[in-house]
C-alpha positions as a printed NumPy array, in Angstrom:
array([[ 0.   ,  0.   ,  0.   ],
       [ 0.96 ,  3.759, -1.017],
       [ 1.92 ,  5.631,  2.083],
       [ 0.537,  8.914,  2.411],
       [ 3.096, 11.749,  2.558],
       [ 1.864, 14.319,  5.303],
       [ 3.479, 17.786,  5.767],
       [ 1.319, 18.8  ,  8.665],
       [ 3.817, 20.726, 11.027],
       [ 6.985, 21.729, 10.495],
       [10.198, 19.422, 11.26 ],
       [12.536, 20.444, 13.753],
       [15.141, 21.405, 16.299],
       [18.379, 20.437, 17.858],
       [18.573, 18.097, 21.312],
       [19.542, 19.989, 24.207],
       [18.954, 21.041, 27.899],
       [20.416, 19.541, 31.389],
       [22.201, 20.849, 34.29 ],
       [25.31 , 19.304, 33.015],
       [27.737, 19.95 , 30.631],
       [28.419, 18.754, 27.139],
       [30.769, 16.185, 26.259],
       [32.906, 14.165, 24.342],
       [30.696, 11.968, 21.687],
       [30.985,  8.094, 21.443],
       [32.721,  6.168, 19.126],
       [31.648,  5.531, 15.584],
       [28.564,  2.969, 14.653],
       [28.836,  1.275, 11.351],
       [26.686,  2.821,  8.874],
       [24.876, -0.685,  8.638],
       [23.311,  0.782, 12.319],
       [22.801,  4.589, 10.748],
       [20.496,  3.155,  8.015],
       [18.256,  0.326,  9.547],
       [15.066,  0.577, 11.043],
       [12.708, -1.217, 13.425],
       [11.264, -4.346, 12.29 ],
       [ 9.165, -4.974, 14.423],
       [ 5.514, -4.99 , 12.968],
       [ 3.056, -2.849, 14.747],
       [ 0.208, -4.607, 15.975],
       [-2.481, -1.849, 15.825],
       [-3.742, -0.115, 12.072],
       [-5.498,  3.308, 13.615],
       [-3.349,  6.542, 12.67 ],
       [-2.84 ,  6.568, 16.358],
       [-0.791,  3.968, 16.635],
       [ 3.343,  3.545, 15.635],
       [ 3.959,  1.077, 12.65 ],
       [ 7.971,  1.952, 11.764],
       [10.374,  4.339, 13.023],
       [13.782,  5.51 , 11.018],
       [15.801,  7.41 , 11.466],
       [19.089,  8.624,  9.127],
       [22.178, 10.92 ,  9.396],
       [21.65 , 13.7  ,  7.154],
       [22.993, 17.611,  6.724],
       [22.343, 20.936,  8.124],
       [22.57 , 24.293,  6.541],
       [26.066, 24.099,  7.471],
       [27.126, 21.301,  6.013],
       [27.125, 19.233,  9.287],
       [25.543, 15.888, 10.051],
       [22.23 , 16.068, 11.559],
       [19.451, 13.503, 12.751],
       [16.312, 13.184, 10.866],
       [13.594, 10.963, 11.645],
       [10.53 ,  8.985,  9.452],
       [ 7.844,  7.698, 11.736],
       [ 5.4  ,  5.931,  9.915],
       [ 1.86 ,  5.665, 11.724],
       [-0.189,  3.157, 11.753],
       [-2.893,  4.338,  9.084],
       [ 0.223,  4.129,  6.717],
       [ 0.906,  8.459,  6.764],
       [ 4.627,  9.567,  7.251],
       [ 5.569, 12.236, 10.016],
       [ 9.866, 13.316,  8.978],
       [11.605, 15.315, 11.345],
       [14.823, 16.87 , 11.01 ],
       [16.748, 17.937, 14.218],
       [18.321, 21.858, 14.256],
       [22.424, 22.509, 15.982],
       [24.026, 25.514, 17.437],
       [26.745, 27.214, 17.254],
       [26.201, 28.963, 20.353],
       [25.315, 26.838, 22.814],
       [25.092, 27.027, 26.562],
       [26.847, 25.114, 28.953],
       [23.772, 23.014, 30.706],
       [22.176, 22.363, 27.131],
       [21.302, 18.839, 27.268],
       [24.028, 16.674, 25.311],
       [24.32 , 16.672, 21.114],
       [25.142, 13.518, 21.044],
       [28.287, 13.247, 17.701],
       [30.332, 10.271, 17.176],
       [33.433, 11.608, 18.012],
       [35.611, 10.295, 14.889],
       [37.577, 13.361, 13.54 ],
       [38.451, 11.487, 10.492],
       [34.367, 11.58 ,  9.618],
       [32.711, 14.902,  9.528],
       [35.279, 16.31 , 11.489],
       [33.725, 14.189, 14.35 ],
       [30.586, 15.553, 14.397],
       [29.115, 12.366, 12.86 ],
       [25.601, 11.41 , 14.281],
       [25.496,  7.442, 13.428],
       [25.851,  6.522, 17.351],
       [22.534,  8.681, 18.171],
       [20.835,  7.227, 14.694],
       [21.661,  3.802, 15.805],
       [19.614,  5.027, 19.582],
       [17.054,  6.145, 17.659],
       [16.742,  2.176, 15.223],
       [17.848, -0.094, 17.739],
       [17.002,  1.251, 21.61 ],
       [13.936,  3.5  , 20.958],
       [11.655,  2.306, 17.985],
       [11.477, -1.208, 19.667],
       [ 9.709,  0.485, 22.371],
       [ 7.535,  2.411, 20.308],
       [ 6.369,  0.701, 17.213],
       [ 3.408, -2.09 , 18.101],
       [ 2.975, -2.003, 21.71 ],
       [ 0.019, -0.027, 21.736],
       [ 1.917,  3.545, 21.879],
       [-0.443,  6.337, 21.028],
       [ 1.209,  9.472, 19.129],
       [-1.734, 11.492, 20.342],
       [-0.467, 11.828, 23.936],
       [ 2.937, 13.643, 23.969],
       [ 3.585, 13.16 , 27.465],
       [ 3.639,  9.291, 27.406],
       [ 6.098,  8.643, 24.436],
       [ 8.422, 11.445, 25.527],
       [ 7.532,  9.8  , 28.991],
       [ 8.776,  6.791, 27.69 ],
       [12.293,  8.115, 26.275],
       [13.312,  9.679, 29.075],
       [13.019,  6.57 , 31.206],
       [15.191,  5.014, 28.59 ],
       [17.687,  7.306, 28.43 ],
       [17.665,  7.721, 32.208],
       [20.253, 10.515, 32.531],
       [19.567, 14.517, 33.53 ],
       [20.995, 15.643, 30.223],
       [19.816, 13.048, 27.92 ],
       [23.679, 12.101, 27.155],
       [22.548,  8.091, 27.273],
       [20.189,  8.204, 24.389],
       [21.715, 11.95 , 22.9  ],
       [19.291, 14.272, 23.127],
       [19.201, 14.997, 19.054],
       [18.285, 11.255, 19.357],
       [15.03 , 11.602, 21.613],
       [13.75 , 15.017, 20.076],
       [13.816, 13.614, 16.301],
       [11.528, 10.976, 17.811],
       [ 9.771, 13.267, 19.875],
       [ 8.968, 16.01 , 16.736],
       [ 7.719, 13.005, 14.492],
       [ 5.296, 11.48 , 17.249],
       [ 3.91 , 15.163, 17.702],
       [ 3.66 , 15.656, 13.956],
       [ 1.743, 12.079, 14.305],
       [-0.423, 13.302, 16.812],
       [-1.802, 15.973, 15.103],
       [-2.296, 13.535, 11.958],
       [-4.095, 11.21 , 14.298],
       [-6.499, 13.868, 15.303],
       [-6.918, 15.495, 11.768],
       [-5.73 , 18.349, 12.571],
       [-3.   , 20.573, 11.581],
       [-0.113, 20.881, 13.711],
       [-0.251, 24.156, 15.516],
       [-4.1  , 23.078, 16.62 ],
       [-2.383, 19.973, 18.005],
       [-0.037, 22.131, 19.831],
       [-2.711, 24.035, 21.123],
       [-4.305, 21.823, 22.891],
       [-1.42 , 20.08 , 24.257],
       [-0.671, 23.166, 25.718],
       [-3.921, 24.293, 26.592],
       [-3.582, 27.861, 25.129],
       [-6.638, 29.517, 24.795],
       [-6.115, 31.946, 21.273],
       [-3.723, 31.052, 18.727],
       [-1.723, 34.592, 17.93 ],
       [ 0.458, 35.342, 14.799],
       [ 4.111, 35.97 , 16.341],
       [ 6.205, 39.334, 15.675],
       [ 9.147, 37.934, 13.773],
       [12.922, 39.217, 14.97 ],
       [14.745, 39.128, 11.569],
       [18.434, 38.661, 12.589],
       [20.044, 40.891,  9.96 ],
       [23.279, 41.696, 11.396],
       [25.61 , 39.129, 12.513],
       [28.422, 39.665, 15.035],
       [30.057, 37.467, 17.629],
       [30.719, 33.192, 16.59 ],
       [28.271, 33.645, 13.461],
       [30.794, 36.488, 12.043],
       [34.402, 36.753, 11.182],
       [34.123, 40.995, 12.006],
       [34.834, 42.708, 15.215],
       [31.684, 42.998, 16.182],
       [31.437, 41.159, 19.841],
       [27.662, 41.381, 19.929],
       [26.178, 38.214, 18.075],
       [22.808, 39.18 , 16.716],
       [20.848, 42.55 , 15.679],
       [17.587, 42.083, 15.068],
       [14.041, 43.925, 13.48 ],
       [11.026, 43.466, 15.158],
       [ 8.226, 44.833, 12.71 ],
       [ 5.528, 45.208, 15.914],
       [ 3.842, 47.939, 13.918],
       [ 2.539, 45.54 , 11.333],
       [-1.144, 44.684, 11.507],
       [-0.68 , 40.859, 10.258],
       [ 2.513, 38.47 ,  9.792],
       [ 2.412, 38.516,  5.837],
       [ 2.749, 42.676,  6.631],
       [ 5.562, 42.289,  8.495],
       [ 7.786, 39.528,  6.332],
       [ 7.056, 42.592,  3.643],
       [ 8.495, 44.872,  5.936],
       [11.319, 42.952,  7.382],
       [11.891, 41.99 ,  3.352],
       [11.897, 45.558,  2.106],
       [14.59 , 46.688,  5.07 ],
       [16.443, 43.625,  4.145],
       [17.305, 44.966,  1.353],
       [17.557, 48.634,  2.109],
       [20.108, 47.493,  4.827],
       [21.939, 45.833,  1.528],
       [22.408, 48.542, -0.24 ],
       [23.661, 51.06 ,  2.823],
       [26.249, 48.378,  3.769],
       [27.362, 47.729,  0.107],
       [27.811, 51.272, -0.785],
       [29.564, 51.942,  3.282],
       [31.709, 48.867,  3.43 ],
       [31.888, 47.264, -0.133],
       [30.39 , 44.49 , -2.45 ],
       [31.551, 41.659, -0.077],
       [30.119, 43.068,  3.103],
       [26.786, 41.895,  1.777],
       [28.031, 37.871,  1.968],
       [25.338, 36.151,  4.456],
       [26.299, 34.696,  7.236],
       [24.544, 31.036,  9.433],
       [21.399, 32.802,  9.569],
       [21.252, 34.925,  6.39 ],
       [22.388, 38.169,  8.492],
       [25.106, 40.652,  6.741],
       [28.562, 40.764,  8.704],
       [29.897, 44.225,  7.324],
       [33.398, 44.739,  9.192],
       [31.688, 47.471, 11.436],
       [34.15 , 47.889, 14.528],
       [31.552, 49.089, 17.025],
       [28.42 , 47.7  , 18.451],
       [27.038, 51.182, 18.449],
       [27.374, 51.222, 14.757],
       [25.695, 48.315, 13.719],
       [22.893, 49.709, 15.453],
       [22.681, 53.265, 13.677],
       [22.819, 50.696, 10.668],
       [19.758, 49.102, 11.567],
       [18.373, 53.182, 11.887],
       [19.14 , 54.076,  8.76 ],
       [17.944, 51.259,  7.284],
       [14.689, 51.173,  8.568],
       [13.969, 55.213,  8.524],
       [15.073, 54.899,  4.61 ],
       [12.518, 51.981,  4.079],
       [ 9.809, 54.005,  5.482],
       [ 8.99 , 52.147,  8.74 ],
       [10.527, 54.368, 11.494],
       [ 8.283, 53.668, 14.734],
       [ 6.956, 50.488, 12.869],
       [ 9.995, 48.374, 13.492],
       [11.586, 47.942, 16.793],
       [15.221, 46.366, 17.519],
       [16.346, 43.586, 19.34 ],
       [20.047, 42.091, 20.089],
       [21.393, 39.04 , 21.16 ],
       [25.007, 39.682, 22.982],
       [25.746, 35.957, 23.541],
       [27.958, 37.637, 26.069],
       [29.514, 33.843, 27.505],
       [31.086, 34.008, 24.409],
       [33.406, 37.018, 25.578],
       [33.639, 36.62 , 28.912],
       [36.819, 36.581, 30.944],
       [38.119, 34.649, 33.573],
       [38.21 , 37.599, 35.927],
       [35.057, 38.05 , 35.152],
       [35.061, 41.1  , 33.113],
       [33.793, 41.012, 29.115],
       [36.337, 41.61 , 26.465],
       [34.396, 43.788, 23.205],
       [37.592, 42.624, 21.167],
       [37.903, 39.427, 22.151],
       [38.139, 37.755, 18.444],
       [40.978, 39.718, 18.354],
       [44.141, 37.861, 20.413],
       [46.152, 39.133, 22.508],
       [44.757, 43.305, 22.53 ],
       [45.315, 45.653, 24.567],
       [42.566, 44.998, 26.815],
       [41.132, 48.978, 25.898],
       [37.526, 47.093, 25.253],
       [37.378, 45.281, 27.798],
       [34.15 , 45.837, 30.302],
       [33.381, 45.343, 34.052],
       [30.031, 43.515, 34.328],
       [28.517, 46.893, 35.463],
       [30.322, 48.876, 32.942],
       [28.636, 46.61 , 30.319],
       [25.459, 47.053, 31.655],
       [25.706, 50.644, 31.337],
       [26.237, 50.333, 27.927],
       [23.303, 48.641, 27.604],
       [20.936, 51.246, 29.114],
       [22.94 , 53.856, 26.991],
       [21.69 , 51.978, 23.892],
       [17.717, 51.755, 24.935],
       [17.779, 55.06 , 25.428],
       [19.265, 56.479, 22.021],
       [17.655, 53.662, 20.096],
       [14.077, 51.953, 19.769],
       [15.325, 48.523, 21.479],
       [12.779, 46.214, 22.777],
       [14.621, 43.2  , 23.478],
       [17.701, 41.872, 24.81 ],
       [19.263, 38.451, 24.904],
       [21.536, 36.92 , 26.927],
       [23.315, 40.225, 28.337],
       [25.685, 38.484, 31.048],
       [27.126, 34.96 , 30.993],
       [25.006, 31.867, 31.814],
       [26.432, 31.879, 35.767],
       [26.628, 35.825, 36.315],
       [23.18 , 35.709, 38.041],
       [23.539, 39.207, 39.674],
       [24.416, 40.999, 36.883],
       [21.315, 39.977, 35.022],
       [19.589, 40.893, 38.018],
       [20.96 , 44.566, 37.79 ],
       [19.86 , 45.334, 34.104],
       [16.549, 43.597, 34.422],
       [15.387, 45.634, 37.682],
       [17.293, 49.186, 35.988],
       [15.258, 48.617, 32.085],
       [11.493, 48.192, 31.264],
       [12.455, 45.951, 28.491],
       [12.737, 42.368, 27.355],
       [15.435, 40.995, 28.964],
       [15.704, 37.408, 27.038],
       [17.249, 34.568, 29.034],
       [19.323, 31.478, 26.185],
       [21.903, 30.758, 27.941],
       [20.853, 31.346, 30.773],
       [17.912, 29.146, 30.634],
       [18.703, 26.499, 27.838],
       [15.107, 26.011, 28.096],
       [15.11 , 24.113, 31.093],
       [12.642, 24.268, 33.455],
       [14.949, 23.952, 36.567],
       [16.77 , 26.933, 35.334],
       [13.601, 28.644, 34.351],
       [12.521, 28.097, 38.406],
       [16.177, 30.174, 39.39 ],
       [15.604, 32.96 , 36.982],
       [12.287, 33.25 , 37.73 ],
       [13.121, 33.208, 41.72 ],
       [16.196, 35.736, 41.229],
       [14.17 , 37.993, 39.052],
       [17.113, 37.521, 36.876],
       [15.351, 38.247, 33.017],
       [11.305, 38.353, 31.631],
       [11.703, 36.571, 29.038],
       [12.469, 32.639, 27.491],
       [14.342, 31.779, 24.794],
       [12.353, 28.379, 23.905],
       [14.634, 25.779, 21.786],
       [13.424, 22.691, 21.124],
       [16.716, 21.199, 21.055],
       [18.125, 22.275, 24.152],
       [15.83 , 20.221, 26.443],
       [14.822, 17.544, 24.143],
       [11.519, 16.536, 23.725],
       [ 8.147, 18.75 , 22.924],
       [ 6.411, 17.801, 26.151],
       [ 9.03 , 19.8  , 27.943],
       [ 9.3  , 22.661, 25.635],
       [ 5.95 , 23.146, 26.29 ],
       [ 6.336, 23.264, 30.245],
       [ 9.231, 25.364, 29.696],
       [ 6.738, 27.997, 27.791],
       [ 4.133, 27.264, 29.982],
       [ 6.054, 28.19 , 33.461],
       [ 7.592, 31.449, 31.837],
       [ 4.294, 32.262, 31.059],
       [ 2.73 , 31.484, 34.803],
       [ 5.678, 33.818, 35.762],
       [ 4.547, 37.092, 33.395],
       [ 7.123, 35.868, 31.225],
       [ 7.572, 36.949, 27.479],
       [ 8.608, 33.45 , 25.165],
       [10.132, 33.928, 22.049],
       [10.928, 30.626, 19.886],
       [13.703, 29.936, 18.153],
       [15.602, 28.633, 15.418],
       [19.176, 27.526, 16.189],
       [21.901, 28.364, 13.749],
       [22.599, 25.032, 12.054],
       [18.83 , 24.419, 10.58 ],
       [17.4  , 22.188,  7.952],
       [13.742, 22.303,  6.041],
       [12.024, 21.61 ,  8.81 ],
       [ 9.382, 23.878,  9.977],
       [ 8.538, 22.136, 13.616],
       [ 8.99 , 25.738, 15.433],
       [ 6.39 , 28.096, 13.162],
       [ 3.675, 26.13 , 14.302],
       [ 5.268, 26.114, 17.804],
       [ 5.001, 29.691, 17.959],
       [ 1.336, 30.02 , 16.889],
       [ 0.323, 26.948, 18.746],
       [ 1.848, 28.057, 22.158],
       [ 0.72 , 32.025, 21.245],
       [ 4.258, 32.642, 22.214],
       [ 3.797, 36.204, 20.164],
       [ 7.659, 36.439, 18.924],
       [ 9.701, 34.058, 16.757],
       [13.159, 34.776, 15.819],
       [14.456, 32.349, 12.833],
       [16.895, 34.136, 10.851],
       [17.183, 37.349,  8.33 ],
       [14.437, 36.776,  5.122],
       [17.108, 35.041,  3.343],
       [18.083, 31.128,  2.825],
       [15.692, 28.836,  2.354],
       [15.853, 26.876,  5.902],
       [15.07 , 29.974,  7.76 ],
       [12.515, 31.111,  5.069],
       [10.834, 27.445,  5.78 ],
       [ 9.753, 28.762,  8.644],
       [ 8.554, 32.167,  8.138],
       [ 6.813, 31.058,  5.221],
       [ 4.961, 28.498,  7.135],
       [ 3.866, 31.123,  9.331],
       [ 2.252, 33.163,  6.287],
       [ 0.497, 30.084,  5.273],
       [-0.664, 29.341,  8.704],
       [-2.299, 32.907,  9.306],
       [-3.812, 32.651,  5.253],
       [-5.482, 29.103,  6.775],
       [-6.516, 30.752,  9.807],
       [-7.96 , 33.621,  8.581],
       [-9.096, 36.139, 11.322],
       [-6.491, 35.493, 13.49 ],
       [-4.684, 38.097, 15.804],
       [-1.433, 39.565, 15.128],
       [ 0.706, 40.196, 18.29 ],
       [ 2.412, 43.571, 17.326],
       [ 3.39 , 46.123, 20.311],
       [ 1.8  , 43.245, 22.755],
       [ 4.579, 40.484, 21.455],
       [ 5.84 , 40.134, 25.418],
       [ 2.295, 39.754, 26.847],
       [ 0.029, 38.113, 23.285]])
């Protein structure tokens, strides 16, 4: 029998989450292991039920081995899965699970957590009366298996490929489309079109400038629907294009992991009067907002200071910051420029000086690193009043069931939850019907430009065309 292709939700995200961190991978599998599947029949026919898992190694956007995953339900439909990777990653992600061999991929390989995925996990899933509808149980089920705080038995890019597919399942079980599952997984109440954050400046790992800051970012929360404000993030795309190619040359305008420009602008201050003149030439001053993502573990200092120059080794040590010298710098730039939001601002473990900036800004103080979307860490934050705001990736806790809980607590808490791409991404589209399903009210998946981070946004467009009369969250993205 012809199995039916669905294409219900979107695929994907990277493993992650834990209170411990990474390590090491395992040795290599044969590729015999990477390729086979579960033979065991499955013993029920209803859509609800689990009739093959497989998964295979395949490649991200840049050019490293990823996991993707085919489940096959019982009524003969196909849920695929692809599993995301960052670059930037916090120290108590759960563990990416990569085979270790340097002379393969550079050792970053994925045959060990395929070989989880064939030979420990489908066993216990296909015909033995699983049901895809309810999350909780299967990802129940893994994470018994696995048995470990940080998923590093099973890899964590091992259980969340599984865990994508059965919620893609789920939703094919109960006819109906993803983002509707979601919903009601997650009990929210109104679905809500998110404001997108179109990364169009890269600095920090995902640039070879100076700039130390990772990410600056448009938030069009002036727009009145999501197809308005891809046009306007598109049209100030391009403006942006031109200013940097006539200001820094023809090869400032190569894209970097997420589709961003990375001109060779030496200050953090001017990337952000870049972002101005960009937007006040495209017409949309007031319209669009901005939003940065420091990554600041990336710079910090054993002393605990943050070196601004710190791709550059040795200096001279005239940019580097005090923690509360860098968090004047941030309240100097929300008050000479229209920022909204602000990820990771300290490192993951300098609790007090998130602390500072959130209680001294009325802002969105975004916690990554800080949280690795993990609900333990979430419980700290929210206790130290350390930031307002989640970062939710998939891949750094693992499974959807506690993405969801992770949204779900930030929320309880007054929290803002913004989802998120990570900067190694495939076709999948998992996360835009995340966003709308848990009325998160912000996404942030890369500038308009390559076609893994324009899966998602134009998921999103199709979603709100389906949908219809469906709110926008604009100016209330924190609160939708």
């Amino acid at each position: 029998m012809a199995h039916q292709l669905l294409l219900p939700s979107k695929p994907l995200l990277p493993a992650a989450a834990a209170a411990t961190p990474r390590r090491a991978g395992r040795s290599v599998v044969s590729v015999r292991a990477a390729v086979s599947a579960s033979a065991v029949p499955a013993k029920a026919v209803g859509a609800e039920s689990v009739r093959s898992i497989r998964a295979r190694q395949i490649v991200d956007s840049r050019g490293n081995p990823t996991v993707e995953v085919d489940l096959v339900a019982g009524d003969g439909s196909l849920h695929r899965s692809a599993v995301p990777s960052g670059a930037s990653t916090g120290i108590y992600e759960a563990l990416e699970l990569r085979d270790g061999d340097k002379s393969v991929y550079g050792g970053k390989g994925v045959l060990s957590a395929v070989r989880n995925i064939n030979e420990i996990i489908a066993p216990k899933l296909v015909g033995v009366g699983v049901d895809v509808r309810n999350q909780n149980d299967v990802d129940a089920i893994m994470l018994e298996i696995d048995g470990t705080p940080n998923k590093s038995q099973l890899g964590a890019n091992a259980i969340l490929g599984v865990s994508l597919s059965v919620c893609r399942a789920g939703a094919g079980a109960k006819g109906v489309p993803l983002y509707k599952h979601i919903q009601e997984l997650s009990g929210t109440k109104e679905l809500v079109m998110p404001v997108p954050a179109f990364n169009v400046i890269n600095g920090g790992s995902h640039a070879g400038n100076n700039l130390a800051m990772q990410e600056f970012m448009l938030l069009p929360v002036g727009a009145t629907s999501f197809a308005e404000a891809l046009r306007m993030g598109s049209e100030v795309y391009h403006v942006l294009k031109g200013i940097i190619k006539a200001k820094y040359g023809q090869d400032a305008c190569n894209v970097g992991d997420e589709g961003g420009f990375a001109p060779n602008v030496q200050d953090n201050r001017e990337g952000l009067v870049l972002l101005m003149d960009a937007i006040e030439k495209a017409g949309y001053t007031g319209k669009i907002k901005i939003g940065m993502d420091v990554a600041a573990s990336e710079f910090l200092m054993k002393d605990g200071s943050y070196d601004l120059n710190f791709k550059n080794q040795p200096n001279d040590g005239a940019h580097v910051l005090s923690a509360p010298r860098l968090c004047d710098l941030y309240k100097e730039f929300v008050r000479d420029f229209p920022i909204v939001s602000i990820e990771d601002p300290f490192d993951q473990d300098d609790w007090t000086s998130w602390a500072s900036l959130q209680s001294s800004v009325d802002i969105q103080i975004v916690g990554d690193d800080l949280l690795v979307t993990n609900p333990k860490r979430i419980v700290e934050a929210i206790d130290k009043k350390a930031c307002n705001a989640l970062l939710l990736k998939v891949n750094q806790i693992g499974t959807v069931t506690e993405s969801i809980q992770a949204a779900l607590d930030s929320k309880a808490a007054g929290w803002g939850v913004m989802v998120s791409h990570r900067s190694g991404e495939t076709e999948d589209n998992f996360i835009a019907d995340l966003a709308v399903g848990l009325a998160s009210g912000q996404i942030k998946t890369g500038a308009p430009c390559r076609s893994e981070r324009l899966a998602k946004y134009n998921q999103l467009v199709r979603i709100e065309e389906e949908l219809g009369n469906v709110r926008y969250a604009g100016e209330a993205f924190r609160s939708p």
